[in-house]
Short mmCIF file of C-alpha atoms in Angstrom, two decimals:
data_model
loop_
_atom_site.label_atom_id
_atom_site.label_comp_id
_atom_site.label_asym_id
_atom_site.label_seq_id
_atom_site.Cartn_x
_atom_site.Cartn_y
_atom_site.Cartn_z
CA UNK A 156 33.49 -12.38 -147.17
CA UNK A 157 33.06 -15.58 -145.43
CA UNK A 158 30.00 -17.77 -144.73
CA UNK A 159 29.68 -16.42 -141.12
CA UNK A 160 30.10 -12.78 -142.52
CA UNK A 161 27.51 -12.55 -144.55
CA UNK A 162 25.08 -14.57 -142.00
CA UNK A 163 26.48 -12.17 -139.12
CA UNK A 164 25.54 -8.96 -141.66
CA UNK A 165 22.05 -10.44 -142.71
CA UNK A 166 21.22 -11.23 -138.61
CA UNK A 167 22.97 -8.36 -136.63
CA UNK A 168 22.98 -9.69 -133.05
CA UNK A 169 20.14 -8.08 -130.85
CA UNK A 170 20.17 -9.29 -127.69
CA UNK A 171 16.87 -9.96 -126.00
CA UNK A 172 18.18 -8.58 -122.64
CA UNK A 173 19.56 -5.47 -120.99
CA UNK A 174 22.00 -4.67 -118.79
CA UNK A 175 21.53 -2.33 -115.76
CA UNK A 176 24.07 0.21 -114.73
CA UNK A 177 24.42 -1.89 -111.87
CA UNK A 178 26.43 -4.54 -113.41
CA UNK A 179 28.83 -2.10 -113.76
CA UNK A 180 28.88 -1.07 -110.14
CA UNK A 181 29.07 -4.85 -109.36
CA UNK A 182 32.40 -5.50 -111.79
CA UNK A 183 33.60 -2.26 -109.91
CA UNK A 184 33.05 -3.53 -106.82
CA UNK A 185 34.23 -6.99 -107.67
CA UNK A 186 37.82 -5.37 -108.67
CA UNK A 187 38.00 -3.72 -105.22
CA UNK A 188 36.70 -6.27 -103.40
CA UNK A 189 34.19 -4.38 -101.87
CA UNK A 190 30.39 -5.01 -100.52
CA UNK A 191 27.19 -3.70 -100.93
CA UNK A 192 27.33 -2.48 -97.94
CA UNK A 193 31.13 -0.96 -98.00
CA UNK A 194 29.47 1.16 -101.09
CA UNK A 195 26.14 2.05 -99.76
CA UNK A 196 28.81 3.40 -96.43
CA UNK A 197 30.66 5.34 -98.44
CA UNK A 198 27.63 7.18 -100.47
CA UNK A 199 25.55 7.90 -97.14
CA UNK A 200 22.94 5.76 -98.59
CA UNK A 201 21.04 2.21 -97.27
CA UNK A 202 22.77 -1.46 -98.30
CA UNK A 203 18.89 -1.73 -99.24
CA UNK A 204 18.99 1.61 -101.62
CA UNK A 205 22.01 0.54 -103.31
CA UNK A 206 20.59 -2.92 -104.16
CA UNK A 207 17.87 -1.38 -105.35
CA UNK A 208 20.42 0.54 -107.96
CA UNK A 209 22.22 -2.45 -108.63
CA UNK A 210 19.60 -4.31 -109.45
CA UNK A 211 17.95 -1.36 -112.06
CA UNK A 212 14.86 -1.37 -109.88
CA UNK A 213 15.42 2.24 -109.35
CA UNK A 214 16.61 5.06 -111.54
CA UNK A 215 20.78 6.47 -111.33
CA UNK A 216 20.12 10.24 -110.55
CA UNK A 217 22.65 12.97 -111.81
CA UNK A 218 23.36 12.90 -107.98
CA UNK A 219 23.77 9.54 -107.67
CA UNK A 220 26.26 9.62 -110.72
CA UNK A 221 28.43 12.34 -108.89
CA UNK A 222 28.60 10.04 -106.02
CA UNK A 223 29.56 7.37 -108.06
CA UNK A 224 32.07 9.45 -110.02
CA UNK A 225 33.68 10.37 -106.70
CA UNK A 226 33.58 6.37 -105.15
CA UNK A 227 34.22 4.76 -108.34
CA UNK A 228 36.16 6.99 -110.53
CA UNK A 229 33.88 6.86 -113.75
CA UNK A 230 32.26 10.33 -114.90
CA UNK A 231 28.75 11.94 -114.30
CA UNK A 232 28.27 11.62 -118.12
CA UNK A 233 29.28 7.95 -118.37
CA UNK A 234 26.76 6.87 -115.60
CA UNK A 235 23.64 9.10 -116.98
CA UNK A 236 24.88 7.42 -120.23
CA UNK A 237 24.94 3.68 -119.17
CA UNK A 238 21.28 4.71 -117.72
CA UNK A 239 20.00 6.26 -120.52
CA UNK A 240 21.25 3.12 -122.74
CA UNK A 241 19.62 0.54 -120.24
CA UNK A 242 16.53 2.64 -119.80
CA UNK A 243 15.96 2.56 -123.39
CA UNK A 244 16.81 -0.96 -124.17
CA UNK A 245 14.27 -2.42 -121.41
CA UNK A 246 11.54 -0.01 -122.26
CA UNK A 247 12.57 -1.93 -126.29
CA UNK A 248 12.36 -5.30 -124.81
CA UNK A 249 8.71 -4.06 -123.55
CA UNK A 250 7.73 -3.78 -126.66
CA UNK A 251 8.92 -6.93 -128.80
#
């Protein structure tokens, strides 16, 4: 075990951030070359609703992750999961 091993075991990295499921829907969007506002079209919601989502200001609903499923291709249970994980890490980050 090297040096950096042993230093990387004794101080696990713990980031002192979290990531919203939004960055996600931006990456997604990024690869399709999409808009805010080419998303928020195709889910029958407000440009302003899904910056709101992107942003992690507002909750992903189990609807929301069906819609997202059907735009975006990733599943109900790996949306509620990427929320659940954020959720939990900024509520963490509350508390430090």
């Amino acid at each position: 075990m090297t040096e950096s091993d042993t230093n990387a075991a004794q101080n696990p990295f713990t980031p002192d951030w979290a990531s919203p499921p939004g960055d996600t829907i931006l990456d997604l969007l990024n690869e399709r070359a999409w808009t805010e506002q080419q998303l928020a079209d195709k889910l029958g919601y407000l440009p302003e609703q899904i910056n709101q989502l992107i942003k992690g200001k507002v909750a992903l609903t189990e609807h929301m992750a069906m819609l997202l499923q059907s735009v975006l291709g990733l599943s109900v249970d790996f949306w509620l999961k990427r929320e659940a994980q954020y959720r939990a890490r900024a509520e963490g980050l509350l508390t430090l």
